[in-house]
Short mmCIF file of N, CA and C in Angstrom, two decimals:
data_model
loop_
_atom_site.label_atom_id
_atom_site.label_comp_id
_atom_site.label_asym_id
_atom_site.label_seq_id
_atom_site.Cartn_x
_atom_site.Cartn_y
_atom_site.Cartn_z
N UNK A 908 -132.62 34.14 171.39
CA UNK A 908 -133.01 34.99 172.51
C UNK A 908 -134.51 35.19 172.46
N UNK A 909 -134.73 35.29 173.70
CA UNK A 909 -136.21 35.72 173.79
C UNK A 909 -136.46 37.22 173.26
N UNK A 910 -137.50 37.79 172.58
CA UNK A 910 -137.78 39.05 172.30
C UNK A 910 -138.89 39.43 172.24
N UNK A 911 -139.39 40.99 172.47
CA UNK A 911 -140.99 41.18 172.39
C UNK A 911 -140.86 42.10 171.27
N UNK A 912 -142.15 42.14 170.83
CA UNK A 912 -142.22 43.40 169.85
C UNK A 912 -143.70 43.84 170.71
N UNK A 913 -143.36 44.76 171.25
CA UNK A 913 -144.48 45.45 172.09
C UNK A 913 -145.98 46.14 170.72
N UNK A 914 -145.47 46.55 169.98
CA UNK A 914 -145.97 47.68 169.40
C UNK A 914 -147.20 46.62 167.93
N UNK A 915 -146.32 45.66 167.92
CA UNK A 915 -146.79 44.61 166.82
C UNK A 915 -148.15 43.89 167.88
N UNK A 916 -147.76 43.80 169.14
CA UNK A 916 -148.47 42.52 169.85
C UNK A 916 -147.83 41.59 170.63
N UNK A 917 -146.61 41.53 169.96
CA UNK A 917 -145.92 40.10 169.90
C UNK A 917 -145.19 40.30 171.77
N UNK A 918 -145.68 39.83 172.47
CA UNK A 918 -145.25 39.28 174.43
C UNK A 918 -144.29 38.99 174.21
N UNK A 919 -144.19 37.44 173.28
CA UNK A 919 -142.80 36.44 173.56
C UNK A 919 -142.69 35.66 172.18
N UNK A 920 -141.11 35.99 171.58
CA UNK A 920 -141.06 34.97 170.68
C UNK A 920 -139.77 34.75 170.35
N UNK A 921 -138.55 33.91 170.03
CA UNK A 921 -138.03 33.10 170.11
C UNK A 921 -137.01 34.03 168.57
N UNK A 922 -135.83 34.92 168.72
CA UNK A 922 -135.15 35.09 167.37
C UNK A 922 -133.61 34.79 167.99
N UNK A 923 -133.55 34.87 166.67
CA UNK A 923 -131.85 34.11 166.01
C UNK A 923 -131.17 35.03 166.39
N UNK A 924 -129.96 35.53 166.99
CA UNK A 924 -129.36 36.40 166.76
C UNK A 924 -128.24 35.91 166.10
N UNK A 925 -128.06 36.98 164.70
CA UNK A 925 -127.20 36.06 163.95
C UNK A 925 -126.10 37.22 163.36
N UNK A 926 -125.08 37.50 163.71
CA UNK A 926 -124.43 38.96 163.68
C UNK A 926 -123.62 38.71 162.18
N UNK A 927 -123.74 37.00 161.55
CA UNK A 927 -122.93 37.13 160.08
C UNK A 927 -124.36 37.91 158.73
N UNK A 928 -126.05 38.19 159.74
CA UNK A 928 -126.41 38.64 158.86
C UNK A 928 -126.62 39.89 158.75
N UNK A 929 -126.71 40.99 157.98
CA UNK A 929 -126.51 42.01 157.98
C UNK A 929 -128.01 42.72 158.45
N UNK A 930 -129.16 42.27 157.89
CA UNK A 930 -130.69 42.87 158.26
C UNK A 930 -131.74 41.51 159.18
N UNK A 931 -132.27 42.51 159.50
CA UNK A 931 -133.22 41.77 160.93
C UNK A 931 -134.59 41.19 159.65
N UNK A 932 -134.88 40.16 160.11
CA UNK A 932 -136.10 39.17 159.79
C UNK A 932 -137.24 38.97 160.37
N UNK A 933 -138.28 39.42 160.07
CA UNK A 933 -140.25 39.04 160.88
C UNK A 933 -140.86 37.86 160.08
N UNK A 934 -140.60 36.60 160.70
CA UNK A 934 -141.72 35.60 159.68
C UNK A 934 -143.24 36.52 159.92
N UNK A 935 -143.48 37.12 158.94
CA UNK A 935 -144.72 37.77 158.38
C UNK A 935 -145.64 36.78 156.85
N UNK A 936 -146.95 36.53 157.19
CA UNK A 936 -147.58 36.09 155.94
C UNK A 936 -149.10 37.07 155.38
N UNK A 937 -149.58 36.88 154.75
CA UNK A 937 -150.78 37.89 154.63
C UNK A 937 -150.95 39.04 154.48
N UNK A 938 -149.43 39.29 154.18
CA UNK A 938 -149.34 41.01 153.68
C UNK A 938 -150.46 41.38 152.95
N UNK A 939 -151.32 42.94 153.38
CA UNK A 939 -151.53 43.62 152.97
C UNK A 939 -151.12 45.27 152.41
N UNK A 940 -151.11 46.01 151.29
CA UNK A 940 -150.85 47.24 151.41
C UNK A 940 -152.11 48.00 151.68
N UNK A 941 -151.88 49.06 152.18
CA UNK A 941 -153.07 50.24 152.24
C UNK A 941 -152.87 51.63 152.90
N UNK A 942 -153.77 52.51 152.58
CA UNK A 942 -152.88 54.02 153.18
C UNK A 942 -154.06 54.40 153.84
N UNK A 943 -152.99 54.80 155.02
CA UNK A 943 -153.61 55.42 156.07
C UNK A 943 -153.28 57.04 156.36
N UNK A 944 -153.79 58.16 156.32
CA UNK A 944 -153.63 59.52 156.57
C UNK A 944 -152.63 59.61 155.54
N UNK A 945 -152.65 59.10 154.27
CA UNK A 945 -151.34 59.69 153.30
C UNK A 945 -150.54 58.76 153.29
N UNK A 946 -150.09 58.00 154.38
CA UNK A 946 -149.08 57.29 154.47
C UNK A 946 -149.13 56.00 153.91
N UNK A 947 -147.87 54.90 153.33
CA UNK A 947 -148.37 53.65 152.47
C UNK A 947 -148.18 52.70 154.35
N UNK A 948 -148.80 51.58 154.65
CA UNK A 948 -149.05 50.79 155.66
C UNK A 948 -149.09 49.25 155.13
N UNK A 949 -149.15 48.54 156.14
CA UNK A 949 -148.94 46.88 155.93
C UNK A 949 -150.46 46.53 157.00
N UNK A 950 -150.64 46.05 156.74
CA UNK A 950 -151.59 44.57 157.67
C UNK A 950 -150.49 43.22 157.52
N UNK A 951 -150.31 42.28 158.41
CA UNK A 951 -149.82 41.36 158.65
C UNK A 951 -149.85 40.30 159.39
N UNK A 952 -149.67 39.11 159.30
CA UNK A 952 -150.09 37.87 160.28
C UNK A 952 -148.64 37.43 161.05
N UNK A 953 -148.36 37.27 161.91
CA UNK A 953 -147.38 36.77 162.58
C UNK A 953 -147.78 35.45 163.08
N UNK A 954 -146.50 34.70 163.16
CA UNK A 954 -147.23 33.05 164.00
C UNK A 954 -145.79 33.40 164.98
N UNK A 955 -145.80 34.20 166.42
CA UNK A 955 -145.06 33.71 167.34
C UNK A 955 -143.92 32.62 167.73
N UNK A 956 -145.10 30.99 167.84
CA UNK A 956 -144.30 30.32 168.33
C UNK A 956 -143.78 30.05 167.06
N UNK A 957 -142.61 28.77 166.91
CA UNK A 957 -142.11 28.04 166.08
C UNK A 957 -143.10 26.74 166.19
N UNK A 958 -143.17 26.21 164.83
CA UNK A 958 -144.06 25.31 164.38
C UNK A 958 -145.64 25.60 164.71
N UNK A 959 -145.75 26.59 165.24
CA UNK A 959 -147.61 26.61 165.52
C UNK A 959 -148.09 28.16 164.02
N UNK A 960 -148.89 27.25 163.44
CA UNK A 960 -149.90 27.84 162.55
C UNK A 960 -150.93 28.58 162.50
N UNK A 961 -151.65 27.99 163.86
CA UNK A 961 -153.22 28.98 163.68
C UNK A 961 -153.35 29.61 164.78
N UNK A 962 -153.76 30.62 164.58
CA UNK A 962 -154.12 31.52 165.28
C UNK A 962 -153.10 32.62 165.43
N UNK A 963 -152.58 33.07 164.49
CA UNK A 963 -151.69 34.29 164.69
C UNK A 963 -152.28 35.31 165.04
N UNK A 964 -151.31 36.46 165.22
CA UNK A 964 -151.54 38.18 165.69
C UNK A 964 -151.09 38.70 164.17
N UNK A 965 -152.90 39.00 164.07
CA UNK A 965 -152.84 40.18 163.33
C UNK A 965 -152.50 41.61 163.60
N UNK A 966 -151.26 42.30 163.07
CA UNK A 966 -151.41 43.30 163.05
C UNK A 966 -150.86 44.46 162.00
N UNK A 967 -150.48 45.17 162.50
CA UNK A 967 -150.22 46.51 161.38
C UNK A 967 -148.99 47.63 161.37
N UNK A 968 -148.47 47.91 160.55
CA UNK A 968 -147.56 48.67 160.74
C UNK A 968 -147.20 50.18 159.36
N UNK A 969 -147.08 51.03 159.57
CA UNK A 969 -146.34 52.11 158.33
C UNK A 969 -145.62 51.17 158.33
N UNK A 970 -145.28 51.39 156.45
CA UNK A 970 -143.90 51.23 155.52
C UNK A 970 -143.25 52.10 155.47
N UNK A 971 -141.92 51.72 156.17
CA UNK A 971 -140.60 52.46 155.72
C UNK A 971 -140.18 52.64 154.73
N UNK A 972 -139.76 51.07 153.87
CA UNK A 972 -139.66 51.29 152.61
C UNK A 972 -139.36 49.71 152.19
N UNK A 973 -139.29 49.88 150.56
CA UNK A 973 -138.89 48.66 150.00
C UNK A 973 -137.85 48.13 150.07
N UNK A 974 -137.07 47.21 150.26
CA UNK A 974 -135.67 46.80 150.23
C UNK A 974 -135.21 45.53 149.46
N UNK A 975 -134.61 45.48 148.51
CA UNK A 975 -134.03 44.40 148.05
C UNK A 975 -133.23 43.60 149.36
N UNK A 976 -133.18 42.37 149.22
CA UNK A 976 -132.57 41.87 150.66
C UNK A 976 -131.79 39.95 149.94
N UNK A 977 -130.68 40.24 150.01
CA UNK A 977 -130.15 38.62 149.43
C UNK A 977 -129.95 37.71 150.76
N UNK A 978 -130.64 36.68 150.19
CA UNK A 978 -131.06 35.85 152.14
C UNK A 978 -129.35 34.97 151.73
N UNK A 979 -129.44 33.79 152.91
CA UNK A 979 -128.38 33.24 152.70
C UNK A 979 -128.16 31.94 151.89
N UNK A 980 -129.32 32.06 150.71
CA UNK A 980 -128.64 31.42 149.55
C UNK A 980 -128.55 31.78 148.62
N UNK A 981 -128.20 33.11 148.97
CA UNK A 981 -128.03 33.97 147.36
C UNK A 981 -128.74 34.26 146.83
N UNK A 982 -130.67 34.57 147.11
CA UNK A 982 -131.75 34.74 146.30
C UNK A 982 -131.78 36.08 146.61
N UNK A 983 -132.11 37.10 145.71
CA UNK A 983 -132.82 38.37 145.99
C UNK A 983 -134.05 38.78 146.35
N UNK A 984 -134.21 39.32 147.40
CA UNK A 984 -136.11 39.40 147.20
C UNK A 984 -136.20 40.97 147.74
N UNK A 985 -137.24 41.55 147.25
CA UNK A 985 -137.84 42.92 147.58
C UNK A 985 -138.63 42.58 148.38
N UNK A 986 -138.63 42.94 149.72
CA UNK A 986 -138.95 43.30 151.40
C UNK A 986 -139.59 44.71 151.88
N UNK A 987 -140.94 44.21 152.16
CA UNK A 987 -141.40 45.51 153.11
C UNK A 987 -140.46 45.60 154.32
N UNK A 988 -140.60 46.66 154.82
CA UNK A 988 -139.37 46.90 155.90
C UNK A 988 -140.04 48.30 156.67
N UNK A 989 -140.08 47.69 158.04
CA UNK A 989 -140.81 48.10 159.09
C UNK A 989 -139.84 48.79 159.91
N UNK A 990 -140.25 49.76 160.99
CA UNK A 990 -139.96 50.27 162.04
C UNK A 990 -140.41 49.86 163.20
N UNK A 991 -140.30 49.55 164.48
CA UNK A 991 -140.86 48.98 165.48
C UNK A 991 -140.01 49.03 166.82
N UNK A 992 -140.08 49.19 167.75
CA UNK A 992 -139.44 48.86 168.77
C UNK A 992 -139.54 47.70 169.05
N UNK A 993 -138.00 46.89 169.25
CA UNK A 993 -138.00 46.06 170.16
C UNK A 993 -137.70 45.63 171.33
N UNK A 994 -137.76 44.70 172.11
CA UNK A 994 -137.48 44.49 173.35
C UNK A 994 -136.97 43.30 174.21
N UNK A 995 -135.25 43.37 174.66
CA UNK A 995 -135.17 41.92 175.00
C UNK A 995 -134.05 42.14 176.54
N UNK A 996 -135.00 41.64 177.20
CA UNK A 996 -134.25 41.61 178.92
C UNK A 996 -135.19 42.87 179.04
N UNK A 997 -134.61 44.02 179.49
CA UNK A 997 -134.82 45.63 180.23
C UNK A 997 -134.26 46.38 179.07
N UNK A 998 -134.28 46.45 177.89
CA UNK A 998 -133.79 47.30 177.12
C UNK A 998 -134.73 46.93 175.65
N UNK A 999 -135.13 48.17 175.24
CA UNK A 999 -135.89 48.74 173.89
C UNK A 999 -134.88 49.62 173.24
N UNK A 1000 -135.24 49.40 171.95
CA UNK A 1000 -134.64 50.39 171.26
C UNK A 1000 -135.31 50.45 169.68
N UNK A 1001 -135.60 51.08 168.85
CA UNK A 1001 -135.80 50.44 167.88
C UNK A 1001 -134.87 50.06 166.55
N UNK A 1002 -136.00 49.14 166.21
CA UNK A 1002 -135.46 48.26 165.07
C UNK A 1002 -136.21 48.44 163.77
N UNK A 1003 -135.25 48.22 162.38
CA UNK A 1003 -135.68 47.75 161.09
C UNK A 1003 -136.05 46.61 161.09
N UNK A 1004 -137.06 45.87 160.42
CA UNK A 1004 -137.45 44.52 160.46
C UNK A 1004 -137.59 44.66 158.84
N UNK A 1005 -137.62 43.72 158.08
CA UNK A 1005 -137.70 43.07 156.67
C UNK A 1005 -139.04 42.06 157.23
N UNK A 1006 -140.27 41.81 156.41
CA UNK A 1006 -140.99 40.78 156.58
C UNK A 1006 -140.55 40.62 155.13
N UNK A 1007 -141.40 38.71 156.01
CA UNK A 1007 -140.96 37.53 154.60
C UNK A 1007 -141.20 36.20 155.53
N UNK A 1008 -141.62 35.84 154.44
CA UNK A 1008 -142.42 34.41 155.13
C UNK A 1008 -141.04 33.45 155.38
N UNK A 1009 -140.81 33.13 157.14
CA UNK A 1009 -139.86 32.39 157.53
C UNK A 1009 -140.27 30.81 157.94
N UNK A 1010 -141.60 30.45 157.57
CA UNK A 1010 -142.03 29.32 158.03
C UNK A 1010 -141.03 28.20 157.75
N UNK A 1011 -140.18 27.89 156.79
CA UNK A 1011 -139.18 27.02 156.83
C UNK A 1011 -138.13 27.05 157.60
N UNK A 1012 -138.00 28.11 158.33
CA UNK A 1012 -136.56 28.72 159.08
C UNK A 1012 -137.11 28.15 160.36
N UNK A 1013 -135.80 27.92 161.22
CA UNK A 1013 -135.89 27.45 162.69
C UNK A 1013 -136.44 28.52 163.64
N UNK A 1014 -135.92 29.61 163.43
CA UNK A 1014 -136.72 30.87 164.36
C UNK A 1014 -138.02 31.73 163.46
N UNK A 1015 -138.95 32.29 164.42
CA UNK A 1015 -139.53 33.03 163.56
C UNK A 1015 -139.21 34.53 163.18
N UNK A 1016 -137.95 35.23 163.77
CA UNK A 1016 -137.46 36.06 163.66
C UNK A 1016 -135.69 35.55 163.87
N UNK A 1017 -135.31 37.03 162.34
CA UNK A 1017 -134.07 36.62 162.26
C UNK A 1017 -133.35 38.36 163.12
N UNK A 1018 -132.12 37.87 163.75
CA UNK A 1018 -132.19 39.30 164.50
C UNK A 1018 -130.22 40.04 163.98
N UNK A 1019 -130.51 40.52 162.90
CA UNK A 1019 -129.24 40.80 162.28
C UNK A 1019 -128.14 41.76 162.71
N UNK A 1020 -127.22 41.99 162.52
CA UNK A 1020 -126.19 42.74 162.85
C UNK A 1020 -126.52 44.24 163.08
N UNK A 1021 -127.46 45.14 162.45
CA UNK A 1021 -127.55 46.01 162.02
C UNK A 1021 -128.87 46.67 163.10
N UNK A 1022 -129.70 45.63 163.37
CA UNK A 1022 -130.45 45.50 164.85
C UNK A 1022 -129.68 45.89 165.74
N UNK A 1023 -128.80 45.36 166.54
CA UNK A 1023 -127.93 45.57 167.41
C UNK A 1023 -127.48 46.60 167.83
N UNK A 1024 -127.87 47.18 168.87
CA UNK A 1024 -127.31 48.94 169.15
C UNK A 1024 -125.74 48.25 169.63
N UNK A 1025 -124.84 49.76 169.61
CA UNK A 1025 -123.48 49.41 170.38
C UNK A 1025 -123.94 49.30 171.77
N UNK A 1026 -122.87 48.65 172.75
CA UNK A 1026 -123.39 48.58 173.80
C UNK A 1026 -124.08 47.17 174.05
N UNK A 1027 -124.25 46.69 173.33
CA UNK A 1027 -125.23 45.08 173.57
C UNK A 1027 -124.11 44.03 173.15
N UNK A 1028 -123.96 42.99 173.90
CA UNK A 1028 -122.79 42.21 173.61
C UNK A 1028 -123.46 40.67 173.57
N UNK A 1029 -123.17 40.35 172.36
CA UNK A 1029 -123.48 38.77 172.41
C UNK A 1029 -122.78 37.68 172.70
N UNK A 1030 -122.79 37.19 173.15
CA UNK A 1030 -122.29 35.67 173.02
C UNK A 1030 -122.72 34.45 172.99
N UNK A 1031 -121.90 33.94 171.97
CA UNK A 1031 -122.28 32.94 171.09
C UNK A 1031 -121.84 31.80 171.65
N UNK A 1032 -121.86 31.52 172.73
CA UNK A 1032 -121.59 30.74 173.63
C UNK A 1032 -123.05 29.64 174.35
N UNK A 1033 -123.96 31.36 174.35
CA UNK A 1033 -125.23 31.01 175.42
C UNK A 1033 -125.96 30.85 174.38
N UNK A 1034 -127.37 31.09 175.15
CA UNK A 1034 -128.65 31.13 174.60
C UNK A 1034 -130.06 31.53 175.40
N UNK A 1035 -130.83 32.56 175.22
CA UNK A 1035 -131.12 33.21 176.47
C UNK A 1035 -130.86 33.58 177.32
N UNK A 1036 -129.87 34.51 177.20
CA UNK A 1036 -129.37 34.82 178.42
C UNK A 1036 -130.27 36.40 179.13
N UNK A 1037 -130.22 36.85 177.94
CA UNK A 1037 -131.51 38.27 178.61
C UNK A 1037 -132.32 37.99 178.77
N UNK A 1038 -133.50 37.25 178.88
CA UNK A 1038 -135.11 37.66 178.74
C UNK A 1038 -135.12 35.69 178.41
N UNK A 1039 -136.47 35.90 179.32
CA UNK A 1039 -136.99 34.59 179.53
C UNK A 1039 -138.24 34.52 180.09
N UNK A 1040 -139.56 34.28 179.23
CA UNK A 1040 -140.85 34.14 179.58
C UNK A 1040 -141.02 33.34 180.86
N UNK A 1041 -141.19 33.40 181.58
CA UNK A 1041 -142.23 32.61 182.96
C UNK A 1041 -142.50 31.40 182.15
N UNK A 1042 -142.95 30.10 183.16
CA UNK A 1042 -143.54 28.89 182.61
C UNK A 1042 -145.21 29.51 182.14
N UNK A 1043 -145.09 30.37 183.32
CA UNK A 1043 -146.85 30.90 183.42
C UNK A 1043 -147.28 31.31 181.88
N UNK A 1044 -146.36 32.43 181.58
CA UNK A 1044 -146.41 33.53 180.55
C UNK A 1044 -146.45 32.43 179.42
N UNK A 1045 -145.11 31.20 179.61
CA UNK A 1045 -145.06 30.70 178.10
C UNK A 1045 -146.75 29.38 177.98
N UNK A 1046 -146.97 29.15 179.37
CA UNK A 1046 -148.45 28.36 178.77
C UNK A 1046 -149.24 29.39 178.55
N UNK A 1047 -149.54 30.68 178.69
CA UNK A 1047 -150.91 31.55 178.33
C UNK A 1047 -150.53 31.48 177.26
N UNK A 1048 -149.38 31.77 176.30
CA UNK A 1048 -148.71 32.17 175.25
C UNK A 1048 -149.00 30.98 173.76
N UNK A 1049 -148.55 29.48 174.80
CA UNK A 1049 -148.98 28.69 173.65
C UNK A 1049 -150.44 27.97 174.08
N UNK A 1050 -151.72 28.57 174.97
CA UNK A 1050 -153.47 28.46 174.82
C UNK A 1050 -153.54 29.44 173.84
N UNK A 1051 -152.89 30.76 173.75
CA UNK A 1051 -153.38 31.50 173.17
C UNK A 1051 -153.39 31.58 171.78
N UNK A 1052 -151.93 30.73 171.23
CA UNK A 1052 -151.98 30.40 169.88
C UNK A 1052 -151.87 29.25 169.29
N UNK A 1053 -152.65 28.19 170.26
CA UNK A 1053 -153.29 27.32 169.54
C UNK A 1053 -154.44 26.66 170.06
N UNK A 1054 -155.18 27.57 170.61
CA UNK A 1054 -157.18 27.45 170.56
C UNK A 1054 -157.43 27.39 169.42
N UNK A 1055 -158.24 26.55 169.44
CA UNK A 1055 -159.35 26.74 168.05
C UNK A 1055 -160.59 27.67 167.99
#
């Protein structure tokens, strides 16, 4: 499905909805920590499309908290884990996100069971069926992240 993360930057980008996983996924690289007014915070690089590298959206977010998180080959990893609204068709709500570098994964966001408000119904049938960038939107989208 198409999805925005308004609050990150992110217009348009391309996640999995995958309801056998239990937590939502941000291909995030370049983590930073640092505190802002007291609070612990992230800096972070996002790459939008799939397969494009340069030129990501930097941006920033408070830490919620740490999370151990077992992906789906059984590895454990400790995960910053964000708050954020997201957005896909006419409906926001927010979401937990886990960053972790997804550059090997087919989407750049994984969108887990636990994402999912009641009320939202998938099927695993389609693919885009809410939300769909313009041709317009998706060429500004890929000048914008891959100018040199």
């Amino acid at each position: 499905e198409w999805i925005s993360l308004p609050e990150l930057g992110v217009d348009w980008t391309k996640a999995k909805v995958d309801t056998g996983a239990r937590t939502s996924a941000l291909d995030a690289v370049n983590i930073e920590y640092f505190e802002k007014d007291g609070q612990h915070w992230l800096k972070f690089k996002i790459h939008p499309l799939q397969r494009v590298q340069n030129h990501g959206i930097v941006t920033q977010a408070a830490l919620l908290e740490m999370r151990n998180i077992t992906s789906s080959n059984g590895k454990t990893e400790k995960r910053p884990v964000i708050l954020t609204p997201i957005q896909i068709g006419e409906k926001t709500w927010p979401i937990e996100l886990t960053l972790t570098d997804r550059d090997t994964m087919g989407f750049r966001m994984l969108l887990g069971r636990q994402g999912i408000p009641k009320g939202i119904v998938v099927n695993p049938h389609g693919s885009f069926l809410a939300s769909k960038p313009s041709s317009q939107d998706l060429d500004l989208l890929k000048e914008k992240h891959t100018k040199q």
